[in-house]
mmCIF file of C-alpha atoms in Angstrom:
data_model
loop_
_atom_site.group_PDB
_atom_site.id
_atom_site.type_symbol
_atom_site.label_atom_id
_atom_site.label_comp_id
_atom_site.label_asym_id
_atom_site.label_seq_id
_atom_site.Cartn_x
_atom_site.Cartn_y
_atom_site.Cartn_z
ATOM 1 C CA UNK A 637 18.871 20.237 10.002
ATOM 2 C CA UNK A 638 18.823 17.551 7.621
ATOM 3 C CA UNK A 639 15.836 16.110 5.792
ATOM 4 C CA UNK A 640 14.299 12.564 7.216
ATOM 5 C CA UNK A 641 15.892 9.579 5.020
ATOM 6 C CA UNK A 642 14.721 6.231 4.587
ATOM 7 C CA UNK A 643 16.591 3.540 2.840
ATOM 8 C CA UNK A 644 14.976 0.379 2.160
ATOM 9 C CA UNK A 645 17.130 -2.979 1.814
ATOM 10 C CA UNK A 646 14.683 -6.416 0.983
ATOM 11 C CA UNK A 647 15.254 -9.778 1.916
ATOM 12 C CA UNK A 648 13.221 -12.879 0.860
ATOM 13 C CA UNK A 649 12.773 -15.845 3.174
ATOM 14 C CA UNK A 650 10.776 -18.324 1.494
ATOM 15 C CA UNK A 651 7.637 -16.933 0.399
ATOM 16 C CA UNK A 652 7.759 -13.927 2.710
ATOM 17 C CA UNK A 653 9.709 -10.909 1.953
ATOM 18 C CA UNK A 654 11.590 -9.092 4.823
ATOM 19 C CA UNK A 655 11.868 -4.773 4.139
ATOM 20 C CA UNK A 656 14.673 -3.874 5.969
ATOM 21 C CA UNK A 657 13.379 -0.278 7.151
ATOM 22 C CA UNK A 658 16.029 1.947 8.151
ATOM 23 C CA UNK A 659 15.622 6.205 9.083
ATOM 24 C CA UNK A 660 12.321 7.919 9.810
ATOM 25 C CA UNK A 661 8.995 7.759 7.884
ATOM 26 C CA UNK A 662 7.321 10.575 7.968
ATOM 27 C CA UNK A 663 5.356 12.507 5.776
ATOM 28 C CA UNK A 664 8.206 13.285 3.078
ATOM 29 C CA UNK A 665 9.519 9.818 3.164
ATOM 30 C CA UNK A 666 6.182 7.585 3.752
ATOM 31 C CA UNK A 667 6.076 7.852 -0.541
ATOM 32 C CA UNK A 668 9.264 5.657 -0.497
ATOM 33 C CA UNK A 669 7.932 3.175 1.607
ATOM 34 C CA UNK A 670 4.904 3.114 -0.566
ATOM 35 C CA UNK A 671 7.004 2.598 -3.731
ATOM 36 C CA UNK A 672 8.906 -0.086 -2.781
ATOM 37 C CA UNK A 673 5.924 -1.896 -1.185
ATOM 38 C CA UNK A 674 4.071 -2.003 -4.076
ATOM 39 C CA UNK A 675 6.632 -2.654 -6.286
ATOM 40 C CA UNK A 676 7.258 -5.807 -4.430
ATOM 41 C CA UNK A 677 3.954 -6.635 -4.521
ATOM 42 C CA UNK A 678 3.244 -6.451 -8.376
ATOM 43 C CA UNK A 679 5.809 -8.869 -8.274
ATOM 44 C CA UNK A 680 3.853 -11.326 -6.589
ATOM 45 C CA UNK A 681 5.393 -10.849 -3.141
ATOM 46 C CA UNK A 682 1.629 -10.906 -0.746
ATOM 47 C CA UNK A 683 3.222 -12.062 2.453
ATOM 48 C CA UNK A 684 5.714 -8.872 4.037
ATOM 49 C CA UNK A 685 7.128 -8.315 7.182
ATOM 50 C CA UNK A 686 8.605 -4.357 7.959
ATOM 51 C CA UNK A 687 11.649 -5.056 10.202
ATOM 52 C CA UNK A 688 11.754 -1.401 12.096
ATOM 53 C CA UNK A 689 15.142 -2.448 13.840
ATOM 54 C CA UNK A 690 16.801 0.625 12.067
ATOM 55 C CA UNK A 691 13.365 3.100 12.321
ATOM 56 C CA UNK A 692 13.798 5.775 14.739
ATOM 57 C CA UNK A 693 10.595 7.396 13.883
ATOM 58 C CA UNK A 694 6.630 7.267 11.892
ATOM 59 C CA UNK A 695 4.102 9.225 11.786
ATOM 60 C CA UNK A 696 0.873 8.906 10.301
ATOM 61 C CA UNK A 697 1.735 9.532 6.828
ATOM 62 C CA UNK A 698 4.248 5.824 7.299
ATOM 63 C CA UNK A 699 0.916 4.438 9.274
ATOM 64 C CA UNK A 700 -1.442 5.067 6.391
ATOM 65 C CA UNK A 701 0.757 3.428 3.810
ATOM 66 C CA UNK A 702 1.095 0.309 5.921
ATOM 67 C CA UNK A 703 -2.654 0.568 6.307
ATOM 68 C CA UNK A 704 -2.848 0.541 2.695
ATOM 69 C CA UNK A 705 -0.184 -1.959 1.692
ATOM 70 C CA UNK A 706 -2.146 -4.304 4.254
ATOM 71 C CA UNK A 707 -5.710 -3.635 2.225
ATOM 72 C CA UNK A 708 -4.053 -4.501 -1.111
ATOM 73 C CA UNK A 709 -1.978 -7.367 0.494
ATOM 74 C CA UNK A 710 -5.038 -8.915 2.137
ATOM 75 C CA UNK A 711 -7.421 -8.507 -1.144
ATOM 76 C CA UNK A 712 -4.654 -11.056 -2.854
ATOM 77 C CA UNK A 713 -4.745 -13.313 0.190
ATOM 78 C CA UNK A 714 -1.591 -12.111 1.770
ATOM 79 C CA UNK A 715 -0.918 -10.832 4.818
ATOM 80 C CA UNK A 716 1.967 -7.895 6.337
ATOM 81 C CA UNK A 717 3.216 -8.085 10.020
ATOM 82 C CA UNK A 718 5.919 -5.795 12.002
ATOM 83 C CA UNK A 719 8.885 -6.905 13.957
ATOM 84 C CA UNK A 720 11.448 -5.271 16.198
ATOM 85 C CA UNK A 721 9.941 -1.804 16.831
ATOM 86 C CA UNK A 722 11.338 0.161 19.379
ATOM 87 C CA UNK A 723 9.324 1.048 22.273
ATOM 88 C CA UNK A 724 8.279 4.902 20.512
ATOM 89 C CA UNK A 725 7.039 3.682 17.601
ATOM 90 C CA UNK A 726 5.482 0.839 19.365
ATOM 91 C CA UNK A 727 3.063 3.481 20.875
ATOM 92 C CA UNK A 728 2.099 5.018 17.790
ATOM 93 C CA UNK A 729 1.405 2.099 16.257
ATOM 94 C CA UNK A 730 -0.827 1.400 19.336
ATOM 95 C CA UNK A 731 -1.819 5.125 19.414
ATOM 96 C CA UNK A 732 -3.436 5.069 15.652
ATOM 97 C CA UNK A 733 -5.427 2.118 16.178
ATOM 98 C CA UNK A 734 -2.782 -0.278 13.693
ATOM 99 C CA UNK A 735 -2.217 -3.213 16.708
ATOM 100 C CA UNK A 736 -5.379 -3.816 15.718
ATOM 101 C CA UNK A 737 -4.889 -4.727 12.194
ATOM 102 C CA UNK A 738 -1.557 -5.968 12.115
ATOM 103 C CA UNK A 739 0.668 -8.378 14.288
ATOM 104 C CA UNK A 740 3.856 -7.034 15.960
ATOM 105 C CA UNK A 741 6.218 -9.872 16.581
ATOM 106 C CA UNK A 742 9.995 -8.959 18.947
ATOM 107 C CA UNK A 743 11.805 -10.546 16.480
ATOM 108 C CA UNK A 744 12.162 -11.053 12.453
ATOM 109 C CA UNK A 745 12.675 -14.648 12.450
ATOM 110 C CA UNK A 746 9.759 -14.943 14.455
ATOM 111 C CA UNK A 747 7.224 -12.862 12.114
ATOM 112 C CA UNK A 748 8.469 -15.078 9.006
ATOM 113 C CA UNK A 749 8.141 -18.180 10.320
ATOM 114 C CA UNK A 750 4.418 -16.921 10.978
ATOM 115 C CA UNK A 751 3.846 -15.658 7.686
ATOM 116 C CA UNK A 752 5.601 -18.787 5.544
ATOM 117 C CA UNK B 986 11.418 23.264 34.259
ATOM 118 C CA UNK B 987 12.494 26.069 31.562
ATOM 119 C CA UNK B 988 9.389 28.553 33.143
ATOM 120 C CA UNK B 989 8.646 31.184 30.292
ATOM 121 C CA UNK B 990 10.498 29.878 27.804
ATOM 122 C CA UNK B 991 9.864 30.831 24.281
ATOM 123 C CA UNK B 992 11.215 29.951 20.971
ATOM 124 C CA UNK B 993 9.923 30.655 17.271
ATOM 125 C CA UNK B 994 10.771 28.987 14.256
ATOM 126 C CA UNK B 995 10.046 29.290 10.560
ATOM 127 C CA UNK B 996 9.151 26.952 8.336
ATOM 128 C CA UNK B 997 8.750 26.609 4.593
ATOM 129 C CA UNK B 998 6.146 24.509 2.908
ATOM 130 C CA UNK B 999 8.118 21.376 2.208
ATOM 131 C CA UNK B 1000 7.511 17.935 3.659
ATOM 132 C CA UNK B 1001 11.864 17.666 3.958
ATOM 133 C CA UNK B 1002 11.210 20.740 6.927
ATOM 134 C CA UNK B 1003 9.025 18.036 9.137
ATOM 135 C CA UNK B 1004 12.175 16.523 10.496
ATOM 136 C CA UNK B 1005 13.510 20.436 11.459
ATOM 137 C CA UNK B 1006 10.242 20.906 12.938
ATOM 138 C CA UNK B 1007 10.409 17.661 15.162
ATOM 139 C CA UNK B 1008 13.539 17.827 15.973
ATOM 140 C CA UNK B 1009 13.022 21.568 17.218
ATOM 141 C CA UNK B 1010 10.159 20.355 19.517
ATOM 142 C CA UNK B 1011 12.190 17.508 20.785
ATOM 143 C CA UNK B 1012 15.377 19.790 22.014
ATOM 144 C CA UNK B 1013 12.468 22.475 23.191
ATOM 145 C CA UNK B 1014 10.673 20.212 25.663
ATOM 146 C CA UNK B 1015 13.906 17.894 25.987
ATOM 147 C CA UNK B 1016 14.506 16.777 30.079
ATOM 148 C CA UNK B 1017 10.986 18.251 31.239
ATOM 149 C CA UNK B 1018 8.696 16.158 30.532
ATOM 150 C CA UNK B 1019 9.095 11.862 30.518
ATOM 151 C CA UNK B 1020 10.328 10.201 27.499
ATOM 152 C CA UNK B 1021 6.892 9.068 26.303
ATOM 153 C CA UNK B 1022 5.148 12.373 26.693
ATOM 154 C CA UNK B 1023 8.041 13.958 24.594
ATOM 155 C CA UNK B 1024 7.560 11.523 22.166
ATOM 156 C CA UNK B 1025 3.724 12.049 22.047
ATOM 157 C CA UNK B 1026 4.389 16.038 21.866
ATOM 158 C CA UNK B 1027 7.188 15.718 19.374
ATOM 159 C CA UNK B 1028 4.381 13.459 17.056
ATOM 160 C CA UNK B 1029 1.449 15.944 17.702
ATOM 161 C CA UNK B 1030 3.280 18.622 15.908
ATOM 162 C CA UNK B 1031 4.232 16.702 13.343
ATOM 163 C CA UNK B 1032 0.920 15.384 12.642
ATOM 164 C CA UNK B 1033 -0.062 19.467 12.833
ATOM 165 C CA UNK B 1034 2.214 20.768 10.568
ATOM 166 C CA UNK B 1035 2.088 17.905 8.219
ATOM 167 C CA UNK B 1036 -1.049 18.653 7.694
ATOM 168 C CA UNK B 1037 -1.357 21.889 6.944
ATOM 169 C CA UNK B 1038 1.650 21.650 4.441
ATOM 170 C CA UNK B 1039 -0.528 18.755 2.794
ATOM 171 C CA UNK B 1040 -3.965 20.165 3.088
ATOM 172 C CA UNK B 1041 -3.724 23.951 3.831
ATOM 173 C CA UNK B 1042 -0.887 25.140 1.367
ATOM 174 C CA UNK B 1043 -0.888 21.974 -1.047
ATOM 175 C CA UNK B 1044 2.078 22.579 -4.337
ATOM 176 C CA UNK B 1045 2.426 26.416 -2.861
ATOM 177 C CA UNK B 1046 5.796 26.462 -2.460
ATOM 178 C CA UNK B 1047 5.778 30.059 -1.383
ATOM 179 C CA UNK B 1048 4.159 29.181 1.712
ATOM 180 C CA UNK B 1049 5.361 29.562 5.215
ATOM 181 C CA UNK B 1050 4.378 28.086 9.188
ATOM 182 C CA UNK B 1051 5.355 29.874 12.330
ATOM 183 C CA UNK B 1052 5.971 27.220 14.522
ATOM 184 C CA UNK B 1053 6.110 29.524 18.501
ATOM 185 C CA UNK B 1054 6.418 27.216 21.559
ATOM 186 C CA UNK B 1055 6.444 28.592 24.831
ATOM 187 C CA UNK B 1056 6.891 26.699 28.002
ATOM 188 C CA UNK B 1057 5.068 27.764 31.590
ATOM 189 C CA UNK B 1058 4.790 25.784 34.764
ATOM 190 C CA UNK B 1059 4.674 22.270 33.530
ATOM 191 C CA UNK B 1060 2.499 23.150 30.359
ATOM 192 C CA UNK B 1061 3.940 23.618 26.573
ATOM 193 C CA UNK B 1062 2.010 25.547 24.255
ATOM 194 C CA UNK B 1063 3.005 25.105 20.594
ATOM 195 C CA UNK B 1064 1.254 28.173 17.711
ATOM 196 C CA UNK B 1065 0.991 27.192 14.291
ATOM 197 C CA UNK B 1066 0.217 30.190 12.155
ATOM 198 C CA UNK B 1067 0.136 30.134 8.100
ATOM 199 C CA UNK B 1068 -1.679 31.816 5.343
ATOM 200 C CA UNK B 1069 -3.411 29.284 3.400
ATOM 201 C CA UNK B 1070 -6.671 28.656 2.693
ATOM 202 C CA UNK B 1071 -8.880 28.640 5.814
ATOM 203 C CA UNK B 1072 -8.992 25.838 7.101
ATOM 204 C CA UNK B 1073 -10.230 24.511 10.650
ATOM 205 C CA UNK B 1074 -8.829 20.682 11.262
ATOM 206 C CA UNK B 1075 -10.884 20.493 14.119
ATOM 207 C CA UNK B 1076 -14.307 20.193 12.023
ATOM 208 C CA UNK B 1077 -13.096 17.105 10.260
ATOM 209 C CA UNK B 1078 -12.342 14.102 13.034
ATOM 210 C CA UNK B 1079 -12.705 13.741 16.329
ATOM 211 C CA UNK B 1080 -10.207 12.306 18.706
ATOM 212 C CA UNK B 1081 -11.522 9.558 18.875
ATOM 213 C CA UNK B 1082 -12.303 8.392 15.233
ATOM 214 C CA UNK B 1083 -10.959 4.971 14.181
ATOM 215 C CA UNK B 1084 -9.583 4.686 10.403
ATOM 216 C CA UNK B 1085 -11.248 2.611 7.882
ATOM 217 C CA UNK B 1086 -9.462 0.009 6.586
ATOM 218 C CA UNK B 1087 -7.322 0.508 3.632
ATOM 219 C CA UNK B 1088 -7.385 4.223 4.200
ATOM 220 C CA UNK B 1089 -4.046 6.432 4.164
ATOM 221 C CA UNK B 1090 -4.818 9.525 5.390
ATOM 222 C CA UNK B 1091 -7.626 10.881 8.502
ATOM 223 C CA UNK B 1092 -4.422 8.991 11.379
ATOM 224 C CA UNK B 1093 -2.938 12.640 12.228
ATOM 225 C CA UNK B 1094 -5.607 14.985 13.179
ATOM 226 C CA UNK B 1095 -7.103 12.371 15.952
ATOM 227 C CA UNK B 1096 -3.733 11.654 17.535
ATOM 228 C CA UNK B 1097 -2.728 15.012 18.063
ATOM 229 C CA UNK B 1098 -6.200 16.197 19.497
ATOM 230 C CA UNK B 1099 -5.752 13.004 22.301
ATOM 231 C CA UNK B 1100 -2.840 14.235 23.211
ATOM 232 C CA UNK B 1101 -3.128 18.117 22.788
ATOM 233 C CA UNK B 1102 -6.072 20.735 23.613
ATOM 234 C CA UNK B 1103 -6.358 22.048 20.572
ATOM 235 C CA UNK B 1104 -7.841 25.337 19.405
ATOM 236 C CA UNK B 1105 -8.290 26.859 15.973
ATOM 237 C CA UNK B 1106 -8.595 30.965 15.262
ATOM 238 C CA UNK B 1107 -8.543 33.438 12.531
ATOM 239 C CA UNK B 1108 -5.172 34.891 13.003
ATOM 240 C CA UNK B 1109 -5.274 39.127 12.899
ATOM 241 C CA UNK B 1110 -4.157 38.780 9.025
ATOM 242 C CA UNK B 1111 -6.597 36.535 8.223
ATOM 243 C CA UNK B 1112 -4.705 33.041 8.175
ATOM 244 C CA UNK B 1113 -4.573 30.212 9.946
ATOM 245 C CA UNK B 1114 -3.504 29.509 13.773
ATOM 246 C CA UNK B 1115 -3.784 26.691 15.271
ATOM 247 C CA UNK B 1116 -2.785 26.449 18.762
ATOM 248 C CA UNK B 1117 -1.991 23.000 20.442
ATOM 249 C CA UNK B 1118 -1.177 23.256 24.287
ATOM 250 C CA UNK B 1119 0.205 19.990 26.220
ATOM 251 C CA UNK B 1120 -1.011 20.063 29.878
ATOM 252 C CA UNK B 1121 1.191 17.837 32.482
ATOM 253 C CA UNK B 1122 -2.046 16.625 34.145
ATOM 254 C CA UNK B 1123 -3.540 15.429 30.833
ATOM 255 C CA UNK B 1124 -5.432 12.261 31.345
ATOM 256 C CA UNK B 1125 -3.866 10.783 28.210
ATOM 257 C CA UNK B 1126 -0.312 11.713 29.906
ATOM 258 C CA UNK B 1127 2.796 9.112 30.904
ATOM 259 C CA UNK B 1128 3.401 11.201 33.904
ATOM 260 C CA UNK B 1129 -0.020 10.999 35.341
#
């Protein structure tokens, strides 16, 4: 069986930058995620939407990340948000408490036109 | 429903096994119970077995989990047994506990004990099990 994967593509719309996520985020993988969030936001990018079109799965490992990103995000005066999650991860985003701290939008366009 | 069913698989102590371990669970309980339950199930032992490669065995790469579901009447039951450290999850969250903000870890334990009974023993050898059994009248449950 393989091992989860989780490629990361970025897109920037205006001031907000889109992370494409694609594969699962679990434990082994969440460290990627953290990597390239915080490498976009030493370069000044505050305002991020994760598009989850291509996730299949997260755990709390991917969870806790986000939770962080969106503490260092928010001490800058930025904001994160999270568009097109299937219906699974949905729930454990509702499950773990994070629909409270962050805004899921249906669609991408929608979350950045929020966010700009 | 596959009554008395029983599989056991091995695990080493690397984070790459988690998606083995998942998607083990998922074919074991796969067409019995409804597609949100299985997810839930499938996440529990995750959350489980993340953990104790995080927490219980830490850099020992020499470690190993037991991972023994059985199926009866509507119920799964899924054993995690390993031989770190003693350790008993169940003394550090409850169920119900909300994460601070900002903080990355202290999501797992609390989903999988909403979702699970959970129980923690001494195994015979002196390790770890921990034993997490999904009940089809569970209030928490799709199919209620």
């Amino acid at each position: 069986m393989a091992e989860a994967v989780l490629k990361i593509t970025e897109n920037k719309n205006g001031s907000v930058m889109v992370l494409e996520l694609a594969g699962e985020i679990d434990a082994h993988t969440a460290p990627i995620l953290k990597e390239s969030a915080e490498k976009k936001i030493s370069e000044g990018n505050v305002k991020l939407v994760f598009n989850f079109a291509n996730c299949t799965y997260i755990s709390s490992a991917g969870i806790g990340v986000l939770n962080a990103i969106l503490n260092s995000v928010k001490a800058k005066g930025g904001i994160i948000a999270v568009s097109e999650a299937n219906k699974t991860i949905t729930d454990t985003f509702k499950v773990m408490y994070f629909t409270k701290k962050v805004q899921l939008y249906i669609e991408t366009a929608a979350a950045v036109k929020d966010l700009q | 429903m596959n009554s008395g069913s029983f599989r056991s698989v091995t695990l080493i102590n690397s984070l790459a096994e988690l998606s083995r371990a998942r998607a083990e669970v998922a074919s074991f309980i796969d067409g019995h119970v409804p597609e949100m339950d299985a997810s839930h199930i499938v996440l529990s032992v995750d959350e489980a077995v993340s953990n104790i490669m995080r927490h219980g065995y830490g850099e020992n790469t020499d470690g190993v989990i037991i991972l023994e579901m059985y199926s009866s009447d509507g119920s799964f039951k899924f054993t995690l047994s390993d031989t770190a450290p003693l350790y008993n999850p169940l003394e550090k969250i409850s169920a119900q506990e909300e994460p601070a903000d900002g903080a990355e870890g202290g999501f797992g334990i609390g989903v999988y004990r909403r979702f699970m009974d959970v129980r923690y023993e001494v195994s015979e050898n002196g390790g770890n099990r921990l034993i997490l059994k999904w009940e089809k009248n569970n209030e928490n449950n799709e199919s209620d």
